[in-house]
Coordinates of C-alpha atoms and ligand atoms in Angstrom, one line a residue:
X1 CA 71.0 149.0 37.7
X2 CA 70.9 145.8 39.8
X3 CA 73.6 144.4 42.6
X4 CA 74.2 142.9 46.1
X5 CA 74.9 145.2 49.0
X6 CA 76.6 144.0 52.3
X7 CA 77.1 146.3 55.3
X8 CA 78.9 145.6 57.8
X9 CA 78.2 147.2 61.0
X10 CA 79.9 148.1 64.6
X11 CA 78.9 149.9 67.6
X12 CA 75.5 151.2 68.4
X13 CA 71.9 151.2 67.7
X14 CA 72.8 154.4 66.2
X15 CA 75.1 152.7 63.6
X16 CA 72.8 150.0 63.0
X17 CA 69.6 152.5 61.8
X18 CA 72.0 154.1 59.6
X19 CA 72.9 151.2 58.2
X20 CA 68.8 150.0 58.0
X21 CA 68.9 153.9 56.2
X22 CA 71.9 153.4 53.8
X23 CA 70.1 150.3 52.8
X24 CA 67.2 151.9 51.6
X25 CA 68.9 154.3 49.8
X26 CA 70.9 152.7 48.1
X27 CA 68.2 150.3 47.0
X28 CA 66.2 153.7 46.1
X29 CA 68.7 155.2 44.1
X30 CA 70.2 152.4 42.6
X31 CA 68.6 148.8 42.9
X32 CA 71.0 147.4 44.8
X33 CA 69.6 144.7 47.0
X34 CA 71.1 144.0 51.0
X35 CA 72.3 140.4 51.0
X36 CA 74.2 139.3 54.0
X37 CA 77.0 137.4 52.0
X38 CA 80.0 139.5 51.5
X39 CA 81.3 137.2 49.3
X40 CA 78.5 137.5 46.2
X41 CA 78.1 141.5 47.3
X42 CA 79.2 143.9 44.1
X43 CA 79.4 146.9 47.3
X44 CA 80.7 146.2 50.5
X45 CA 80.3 148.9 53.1
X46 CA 82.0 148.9 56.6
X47 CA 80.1 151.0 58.8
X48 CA 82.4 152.2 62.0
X49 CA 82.2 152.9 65.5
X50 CA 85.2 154.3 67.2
X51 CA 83.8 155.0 70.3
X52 CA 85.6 151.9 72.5
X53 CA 88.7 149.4 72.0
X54 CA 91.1 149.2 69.0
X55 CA 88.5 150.5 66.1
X56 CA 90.6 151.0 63.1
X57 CA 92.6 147.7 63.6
X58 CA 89.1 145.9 63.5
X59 CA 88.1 148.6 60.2
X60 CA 92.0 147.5 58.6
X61 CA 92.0 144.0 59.5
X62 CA 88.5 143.6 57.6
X63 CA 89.6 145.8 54.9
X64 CA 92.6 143.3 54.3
X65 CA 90.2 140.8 53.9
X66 CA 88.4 142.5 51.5
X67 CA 91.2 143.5 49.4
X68 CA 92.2 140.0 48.2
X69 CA 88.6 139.5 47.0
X70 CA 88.8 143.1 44.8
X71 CA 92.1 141.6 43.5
X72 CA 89.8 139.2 41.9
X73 CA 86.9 141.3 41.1
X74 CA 88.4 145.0 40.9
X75 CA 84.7 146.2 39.8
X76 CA 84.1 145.5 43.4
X77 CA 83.4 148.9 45.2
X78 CA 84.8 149.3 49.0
X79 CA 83.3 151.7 51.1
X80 CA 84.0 152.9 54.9
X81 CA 81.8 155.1 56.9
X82 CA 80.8 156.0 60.1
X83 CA 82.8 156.9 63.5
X84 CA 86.5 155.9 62.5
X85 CA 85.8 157.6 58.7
X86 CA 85.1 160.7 60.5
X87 CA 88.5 160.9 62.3
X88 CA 90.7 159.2 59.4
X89 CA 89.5 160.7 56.7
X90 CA 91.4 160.5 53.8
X91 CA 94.1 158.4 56.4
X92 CA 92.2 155.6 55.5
X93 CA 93.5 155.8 52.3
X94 CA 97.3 155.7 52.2
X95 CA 96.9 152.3 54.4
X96 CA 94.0 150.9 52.2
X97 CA 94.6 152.8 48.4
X98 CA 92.0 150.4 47.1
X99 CA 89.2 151.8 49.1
X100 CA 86.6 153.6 47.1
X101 CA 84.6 155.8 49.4
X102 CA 84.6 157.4 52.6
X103 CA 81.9 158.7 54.1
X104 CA 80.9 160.1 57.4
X105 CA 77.8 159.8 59.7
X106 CA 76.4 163.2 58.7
X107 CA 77.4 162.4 54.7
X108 CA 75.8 159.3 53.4
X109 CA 72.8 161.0 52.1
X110 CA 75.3 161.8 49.2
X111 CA 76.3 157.9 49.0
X112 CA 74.2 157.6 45.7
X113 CA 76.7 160.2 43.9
X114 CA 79.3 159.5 45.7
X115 CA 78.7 155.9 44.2
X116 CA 78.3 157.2 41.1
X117 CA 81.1 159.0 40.5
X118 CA 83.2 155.7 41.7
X119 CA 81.2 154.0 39.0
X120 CA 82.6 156.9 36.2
X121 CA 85.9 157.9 37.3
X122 CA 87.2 154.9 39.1
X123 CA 89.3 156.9 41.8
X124 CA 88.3 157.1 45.1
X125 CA 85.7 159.6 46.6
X126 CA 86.0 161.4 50.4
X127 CA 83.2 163.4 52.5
X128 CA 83.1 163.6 55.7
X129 CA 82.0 167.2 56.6
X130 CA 78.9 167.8 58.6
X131 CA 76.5 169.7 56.6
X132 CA 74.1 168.5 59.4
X133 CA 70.5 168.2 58.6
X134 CA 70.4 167.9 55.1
X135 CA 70.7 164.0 55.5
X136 CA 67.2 163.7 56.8
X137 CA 65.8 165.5 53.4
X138 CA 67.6 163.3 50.9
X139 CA 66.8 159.9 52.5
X140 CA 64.0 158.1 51.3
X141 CA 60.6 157.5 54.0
X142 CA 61.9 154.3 56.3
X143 CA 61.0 150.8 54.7
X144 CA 58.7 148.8 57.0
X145 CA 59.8 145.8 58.0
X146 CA 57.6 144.3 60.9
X147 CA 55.9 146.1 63.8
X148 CA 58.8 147.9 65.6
X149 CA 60.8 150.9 64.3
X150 CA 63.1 153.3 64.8
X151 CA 62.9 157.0 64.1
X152 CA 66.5 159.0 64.3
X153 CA 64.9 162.4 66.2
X154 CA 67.9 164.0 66.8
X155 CA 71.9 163.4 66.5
X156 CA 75.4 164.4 67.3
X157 CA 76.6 165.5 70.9
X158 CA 77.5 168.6 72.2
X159 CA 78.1 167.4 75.8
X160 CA 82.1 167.0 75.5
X161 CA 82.3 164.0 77.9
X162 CA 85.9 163.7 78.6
X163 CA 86.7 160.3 77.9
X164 CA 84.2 160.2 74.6
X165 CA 84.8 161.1 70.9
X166 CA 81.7 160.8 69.8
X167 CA 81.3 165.3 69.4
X168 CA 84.5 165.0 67.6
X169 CA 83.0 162.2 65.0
X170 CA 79.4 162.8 64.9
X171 CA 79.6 167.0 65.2
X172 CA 77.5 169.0 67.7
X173 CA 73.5 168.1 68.7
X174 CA 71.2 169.1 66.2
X175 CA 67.3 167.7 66.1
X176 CA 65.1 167.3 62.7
X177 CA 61.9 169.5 62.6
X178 CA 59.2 168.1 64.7
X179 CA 56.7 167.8 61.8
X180 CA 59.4 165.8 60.0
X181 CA 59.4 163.6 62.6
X182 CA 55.6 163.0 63.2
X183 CA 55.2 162.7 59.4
X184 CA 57.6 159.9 59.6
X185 CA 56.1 158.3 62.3
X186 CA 52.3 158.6 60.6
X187 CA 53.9 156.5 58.0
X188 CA 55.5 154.2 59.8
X189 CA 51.9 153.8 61.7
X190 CA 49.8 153.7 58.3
X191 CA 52.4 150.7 57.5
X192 CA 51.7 148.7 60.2
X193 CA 54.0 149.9 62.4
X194 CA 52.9 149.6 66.3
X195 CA 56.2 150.1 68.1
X196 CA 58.5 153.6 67.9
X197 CA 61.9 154.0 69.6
X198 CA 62.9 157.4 69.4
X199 CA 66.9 157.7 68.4
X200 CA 69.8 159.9 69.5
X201 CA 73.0 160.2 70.8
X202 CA 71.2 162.3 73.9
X203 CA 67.4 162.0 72.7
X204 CA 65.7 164.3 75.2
X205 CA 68.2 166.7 74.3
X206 CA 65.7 167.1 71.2
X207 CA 64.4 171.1 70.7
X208 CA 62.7 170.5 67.4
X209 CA 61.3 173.5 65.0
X210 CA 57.3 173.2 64.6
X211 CA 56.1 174.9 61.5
X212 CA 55.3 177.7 63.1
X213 CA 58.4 178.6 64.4
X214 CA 57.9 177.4 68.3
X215 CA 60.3 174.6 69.9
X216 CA 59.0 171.5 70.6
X217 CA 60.9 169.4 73.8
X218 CA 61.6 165.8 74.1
X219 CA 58.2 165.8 76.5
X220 CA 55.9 167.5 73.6
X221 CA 57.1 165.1 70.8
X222 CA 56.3 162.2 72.7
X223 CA 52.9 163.3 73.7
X224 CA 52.6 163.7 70.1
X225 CA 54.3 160.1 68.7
X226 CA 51.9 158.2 71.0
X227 CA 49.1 160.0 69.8
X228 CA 49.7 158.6 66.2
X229 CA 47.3 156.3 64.8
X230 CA 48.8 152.8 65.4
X231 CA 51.5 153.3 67.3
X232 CA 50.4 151.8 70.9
X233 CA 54.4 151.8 72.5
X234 CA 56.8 154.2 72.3
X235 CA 60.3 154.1 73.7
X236 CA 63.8 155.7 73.5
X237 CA 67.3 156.0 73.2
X238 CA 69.7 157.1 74.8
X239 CA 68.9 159.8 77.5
X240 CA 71.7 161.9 79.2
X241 CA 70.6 163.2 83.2
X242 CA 71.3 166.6 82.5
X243 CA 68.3 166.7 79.5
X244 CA 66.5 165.1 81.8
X245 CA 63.5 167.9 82.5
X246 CA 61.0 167.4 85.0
X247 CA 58.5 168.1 82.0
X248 CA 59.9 164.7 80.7
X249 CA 59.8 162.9 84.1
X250 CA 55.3 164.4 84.3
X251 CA 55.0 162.5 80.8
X252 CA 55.3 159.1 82.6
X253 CA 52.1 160.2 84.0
X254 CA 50.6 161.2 80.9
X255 CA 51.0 158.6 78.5
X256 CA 50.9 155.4 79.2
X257 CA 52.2 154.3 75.9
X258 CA 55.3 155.0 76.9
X259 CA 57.5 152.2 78.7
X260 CA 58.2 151.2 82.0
X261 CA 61.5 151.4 81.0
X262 CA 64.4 154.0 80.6
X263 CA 67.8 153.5 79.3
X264 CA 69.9 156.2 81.4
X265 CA 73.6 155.7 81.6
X266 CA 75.4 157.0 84.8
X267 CA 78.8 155.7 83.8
X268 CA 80.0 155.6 87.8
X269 CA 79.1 155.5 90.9
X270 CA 81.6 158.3 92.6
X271 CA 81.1 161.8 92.3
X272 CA 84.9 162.2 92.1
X273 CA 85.0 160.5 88.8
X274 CA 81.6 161.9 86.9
X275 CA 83.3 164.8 87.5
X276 CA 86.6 164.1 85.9
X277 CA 84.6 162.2 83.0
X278 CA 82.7 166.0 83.1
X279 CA 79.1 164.5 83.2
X280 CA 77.7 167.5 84.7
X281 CA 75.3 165.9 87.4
X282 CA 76.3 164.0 90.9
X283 CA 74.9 160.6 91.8
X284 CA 72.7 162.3 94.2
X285 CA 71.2 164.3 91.2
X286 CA 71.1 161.1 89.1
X287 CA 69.2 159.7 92.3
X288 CA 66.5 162.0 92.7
X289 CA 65.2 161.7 88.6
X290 CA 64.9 158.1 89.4
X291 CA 62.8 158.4 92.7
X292 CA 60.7 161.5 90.6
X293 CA 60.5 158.5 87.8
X294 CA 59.5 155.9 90.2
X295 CA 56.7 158.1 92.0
X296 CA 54.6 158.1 88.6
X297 CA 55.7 153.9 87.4
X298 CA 56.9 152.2 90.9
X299 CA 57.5 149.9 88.6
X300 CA 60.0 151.1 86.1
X301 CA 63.0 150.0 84.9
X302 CA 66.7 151.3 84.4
X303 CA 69.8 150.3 82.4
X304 CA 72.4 152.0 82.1
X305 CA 76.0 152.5 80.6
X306 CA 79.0 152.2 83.5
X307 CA 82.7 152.9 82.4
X308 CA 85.0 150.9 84.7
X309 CA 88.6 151.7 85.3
X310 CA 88.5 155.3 84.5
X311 CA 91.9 156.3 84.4
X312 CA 93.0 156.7 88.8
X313 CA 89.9 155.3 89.9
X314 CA 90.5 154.3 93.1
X315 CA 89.1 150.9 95.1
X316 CA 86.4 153.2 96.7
X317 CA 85.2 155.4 93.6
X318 CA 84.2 151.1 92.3
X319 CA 82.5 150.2 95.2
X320 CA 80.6 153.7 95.1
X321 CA 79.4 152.3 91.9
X322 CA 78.7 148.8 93.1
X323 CA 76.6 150.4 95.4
X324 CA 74.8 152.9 93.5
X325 CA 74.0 150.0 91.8
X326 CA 72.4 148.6 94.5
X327 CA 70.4 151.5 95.2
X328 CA 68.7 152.3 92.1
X329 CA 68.6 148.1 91.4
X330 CA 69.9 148.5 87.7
X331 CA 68.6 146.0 85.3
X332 CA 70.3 144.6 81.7
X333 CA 73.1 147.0 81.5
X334 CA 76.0 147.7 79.2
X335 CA 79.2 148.3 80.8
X336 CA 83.0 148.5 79.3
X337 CA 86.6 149.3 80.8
X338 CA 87.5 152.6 79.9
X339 CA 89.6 152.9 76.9
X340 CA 91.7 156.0 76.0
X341 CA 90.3 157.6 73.0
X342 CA 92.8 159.4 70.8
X343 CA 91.9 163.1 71.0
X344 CA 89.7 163.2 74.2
X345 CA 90.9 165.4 77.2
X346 CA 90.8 161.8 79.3
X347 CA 93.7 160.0 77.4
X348 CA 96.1 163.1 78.6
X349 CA 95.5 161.6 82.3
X350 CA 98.0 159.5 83.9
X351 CA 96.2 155.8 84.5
X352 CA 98.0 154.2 87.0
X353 CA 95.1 151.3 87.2
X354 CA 96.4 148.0 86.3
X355 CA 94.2 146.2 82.9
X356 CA 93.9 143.2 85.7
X357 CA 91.9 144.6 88.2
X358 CA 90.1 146.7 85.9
X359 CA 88.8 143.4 84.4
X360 CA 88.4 142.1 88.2
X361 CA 86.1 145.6 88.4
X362 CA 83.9 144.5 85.2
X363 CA 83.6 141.1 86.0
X364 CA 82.3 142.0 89.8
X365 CA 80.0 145.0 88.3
X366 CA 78.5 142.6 85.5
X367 CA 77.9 140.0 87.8
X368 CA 75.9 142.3 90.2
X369 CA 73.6 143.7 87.7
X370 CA 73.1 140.1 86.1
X371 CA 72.1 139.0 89.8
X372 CA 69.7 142.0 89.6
X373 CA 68.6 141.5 86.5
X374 CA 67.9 137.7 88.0
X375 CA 66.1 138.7 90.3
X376 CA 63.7 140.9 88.4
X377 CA 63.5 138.2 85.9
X378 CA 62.4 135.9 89.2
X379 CA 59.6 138.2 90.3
X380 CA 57.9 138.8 86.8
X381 CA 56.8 135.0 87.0
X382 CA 53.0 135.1 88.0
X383 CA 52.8 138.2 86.0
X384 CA 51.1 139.3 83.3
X385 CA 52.6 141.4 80.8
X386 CA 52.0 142.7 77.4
X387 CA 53.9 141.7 74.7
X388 CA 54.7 143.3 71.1
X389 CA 54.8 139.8 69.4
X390 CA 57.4 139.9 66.5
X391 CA 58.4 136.8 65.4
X392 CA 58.9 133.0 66.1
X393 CA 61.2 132.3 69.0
X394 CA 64.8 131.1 67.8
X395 CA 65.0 128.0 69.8
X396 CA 61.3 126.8 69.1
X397 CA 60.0 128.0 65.6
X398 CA 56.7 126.7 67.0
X399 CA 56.5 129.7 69.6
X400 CA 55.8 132.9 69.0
X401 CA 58.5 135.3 70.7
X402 CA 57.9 139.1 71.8
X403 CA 59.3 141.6 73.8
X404 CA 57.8 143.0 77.4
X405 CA 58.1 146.4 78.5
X406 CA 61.2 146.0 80.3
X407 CA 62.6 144.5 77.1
X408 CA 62.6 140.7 77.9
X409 CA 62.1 138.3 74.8
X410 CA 59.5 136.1 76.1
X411 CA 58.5 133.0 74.1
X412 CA 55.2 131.5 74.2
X413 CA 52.6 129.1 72.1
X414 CA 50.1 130.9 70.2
X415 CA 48.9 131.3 66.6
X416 CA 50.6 133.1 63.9
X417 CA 48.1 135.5 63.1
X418 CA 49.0 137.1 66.0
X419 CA 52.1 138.2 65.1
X420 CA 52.6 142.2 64.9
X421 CA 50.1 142.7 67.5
X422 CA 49.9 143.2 71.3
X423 CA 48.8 140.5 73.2
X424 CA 48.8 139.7 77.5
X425 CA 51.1 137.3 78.4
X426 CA 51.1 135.3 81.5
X427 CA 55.0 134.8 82.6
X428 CA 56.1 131.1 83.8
X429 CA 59.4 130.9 84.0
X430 CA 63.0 132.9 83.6
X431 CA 65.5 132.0 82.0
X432 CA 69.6 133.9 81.8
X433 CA 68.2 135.6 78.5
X434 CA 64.4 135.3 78.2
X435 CA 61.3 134.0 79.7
X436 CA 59.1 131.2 79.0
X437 CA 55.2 132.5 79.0
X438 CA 51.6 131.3 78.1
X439 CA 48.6 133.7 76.5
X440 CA 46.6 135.3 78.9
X441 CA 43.1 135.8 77.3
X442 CA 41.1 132.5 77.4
X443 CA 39.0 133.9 74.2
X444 CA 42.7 133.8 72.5
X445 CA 44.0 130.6 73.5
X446 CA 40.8 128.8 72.1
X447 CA 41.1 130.4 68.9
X448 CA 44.7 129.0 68.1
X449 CA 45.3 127.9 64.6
X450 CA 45.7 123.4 65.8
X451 CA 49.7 123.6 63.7
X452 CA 50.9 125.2 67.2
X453 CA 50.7 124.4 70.5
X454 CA 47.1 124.9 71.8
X455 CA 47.8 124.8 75.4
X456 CA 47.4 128.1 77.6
X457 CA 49.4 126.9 80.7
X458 CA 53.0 126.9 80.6
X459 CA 54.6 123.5 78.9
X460 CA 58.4 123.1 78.6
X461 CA 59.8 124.5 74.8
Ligands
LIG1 N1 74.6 159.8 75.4 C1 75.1 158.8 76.2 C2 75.3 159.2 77.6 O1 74.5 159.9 78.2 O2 76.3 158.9 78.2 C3 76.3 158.1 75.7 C4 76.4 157.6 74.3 S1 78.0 156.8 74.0 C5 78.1 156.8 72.3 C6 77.7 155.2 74.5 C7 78.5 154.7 75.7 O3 79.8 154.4 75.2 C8 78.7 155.6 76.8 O4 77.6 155.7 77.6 C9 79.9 155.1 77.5 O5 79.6 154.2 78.5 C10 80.7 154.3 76.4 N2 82.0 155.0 76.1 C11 82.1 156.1 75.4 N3 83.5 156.4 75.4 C12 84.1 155.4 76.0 C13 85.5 155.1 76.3 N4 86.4 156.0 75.9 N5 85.8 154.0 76.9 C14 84.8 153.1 77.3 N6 83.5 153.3 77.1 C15 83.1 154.5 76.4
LIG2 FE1 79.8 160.7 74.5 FE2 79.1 161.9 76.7 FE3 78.0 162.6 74.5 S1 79.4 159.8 76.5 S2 78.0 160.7 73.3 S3 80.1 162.9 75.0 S4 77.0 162.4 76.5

């Protein structure tokens, strides 16, 4: 069996790697080819995030859409997954009859069945329990596509953050057996594969089960991931402070394939307010793993997540966080006004915080960090840095483009053939959303291929 697949997808890296994942299985199982026109797809899948802002309109207001094209085409198979599948359930369906399947993020493993029982009983199919980590078995070894990757190590939350559904939609923590996880990485490396970032909702939460029975810790599988053939960067996503172990913090000595780099969200700046939101650690806490960090990389970097306009945060609890800010010097970070989550202990709180100066809040807190992240930016010129290169840069197809440690697409000339290796990079100039660079290595820059630019100094794009 042939067919076009379309997925569309919301929300997080986490949501886009099971999307990469639902691909491949359903191209496994049943042929079915990703194509990213909706309009000449025979599935279309929504894949759902319901963590911020008004989800299921955005999930009903597509569906809609969708609908008048299976008016046309009722052979057309609609499915929904993900976050706001997990807390509609069969909901979805009395608003949108014509919808096929639902799935959750701990069910669409069984999306091949699922699909085929659509296929020979025409009438719609739900599961969204949590049979946990089954999925990982049924899913088919990751297709490779280019030098980076991402390996899932561990999912769900069990951390109950008050303003967050994700426990309620994604079920408790739970992390895949370590060898799993190295076999999956050996493959990804025997591919070609030179970059892993290791995924979960609270990665270094991971307490995997060796073969032999023993735990392994966020700290042991990384040792072990950068010891696989190939795989010369590792890096991560997302961390939570309170899994933070100083066994973690010693492995920035250890290995240095690991980046400068750590995403770490601290969601605010005032003690008063992480522990309303019931993040379990203070800012002084927060504080000292970044000073423990910085005394093995002086030179790493931190992003973060920030939540603005929790509900009764007060002028002061803001500026705490505007200055925290300025402490740690936080670099490329996401940050969001709160939004009241239907189900979470948070949207019981009175929120007497007008929506205007919570946007004046966000727009003062993204303009600081983009300073910051200006700055930094500013002093990488001179540099040198190495660079995963992984494709042509989108403004100049002549240039190659890559990524530094601290995650900064850098453009450059150089030849093809070096594309899906590591080269040094000498930085020339920053721009808002990347930097403009030239090959380091001589012996490199004479060897260019004459169709791109041959020059090693830095020449405008
Ligand atoms: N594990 C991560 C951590 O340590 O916080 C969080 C993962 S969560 C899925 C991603 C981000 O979504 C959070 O860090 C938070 O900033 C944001 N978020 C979650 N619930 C939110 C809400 N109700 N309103 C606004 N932002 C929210
Ligand atoms: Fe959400 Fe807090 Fe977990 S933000 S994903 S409940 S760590």
């Amino acid at each position: 069996m042939t067919g076009k697949l379309f997925i569309k997808t919301f929300g997080c890296q986490m949501n886009e790697y099971d999307s990469s994942r639902i691909a491949d299985l359903l191209n496994e199982s049943h042929g079915l080819e990703q194509t990213e026109d909706p309009s000449g797809a025979d599935v279309l899948l929504l894949n759902t995030c319901s963590v911020r802002e008004k989800a299921e309109e955005k999930v009903f207001s597509q569906l809609g859409r969708w609908r008048r094209w299976k008016e046309d085409r009722p052979d057309l198979v609609i499915g929904v997954g993900g976050c706001v599948a997990s807390q509609e359930g069969e909901q979805i369906l009395r608003r949108a009859p014509y919808v096929d399947v639902i799935f959750g993020p701990q069910t669409y493993h069984r999306l091949p069945q699922l699909y085929d029982q659509v296929l020979n009983e025409r009438k719609p199919r739900v599961d969204v329990s949590f049979p946990e980590i089954e999925k990982f078995d049924c899913l088919p070894p990751p297709r490779v596509k280019g030098p980076r990757a991402f390996v899932s190590v561990m999912e769900g939350c069990s951390k109950y953050c008050s303003f967050c559904v994700v426990p309620y939609t994604r079920g408790e923590e739970f992390s895949r057996p370590f060898d799993d996880v190295i076999t999956e990485v050996f493959e990804l490396g025997c591919g070609g594969v030179k970059e892993v970032t290791l995924l979960g909702q609270n990665v270094n939460a991971y307490q995997g089960t060796r073969h032999d029975g023993t735990r392994a810790d966020f700290a042991d599988l990384i040792r072990y991931v950068a010891a696989v053939e190939g795989i010369d960067r590792v890096r991560y996503t997302t961390s939570h402070p309170v899994d933070f172990s100083q066994r973690l913090v010693e492995v920035y000595g250890q290995v240095p394939e690991l980046v400068s780099h750590v995403h770490l969200p601290v969601q605010s700046g005032s003690n008063r307010i992480l522990s309303q939101m019931k993040r379990q650690y203070t800012t002084a806490e927060y504080e000292d793993i970044v000073d423990r960090l910085r005394g093995y990389r002086p030179d790493l970097s931190l992003s973060s997540d920030f939540i603005v306009g929790f509900p009764g945060e007060t002028d002061n609890d803001f500026e705490q966080t505007i200055d925290l800010i300025h402490r740690v010097g936080f670099d490329q970070s996401f940050s969001f006004i709160y939004s009241a989550r239907p189900g979470t202990p948070a949207a019981q709180l009175p929120d007497p915080v007008p929506a205007s100066l919570k946007q004046e809040r966000l727009a003062r807190l993204q303009e600081t960090i983009r300073s910051i992240a200006a700055s930094i930016s500013q002093a990488m010129i001179g540099s040198q840095q190495r660079v995963l290169v992984d494709g042509y840069s989108r403004k100049n197809p002549r240039q190659l483009s890559g990524r530094t440690e601290n995650n900064r697409v850098i453009n450059f000339p150089g030849p093809s053939d070096l594309l899906g290796s590591f080269v040094d990079v000498f930085v020339c100039e920053a721009f808002t959303n990347s930097l403009r660079g030239s090959l380091a290595t001589e012996d490199t820059a004479s060897a260019m291929i004459p169709m791109v630019q041959s020059s090693s100094t830095c020449s405008p794009d």
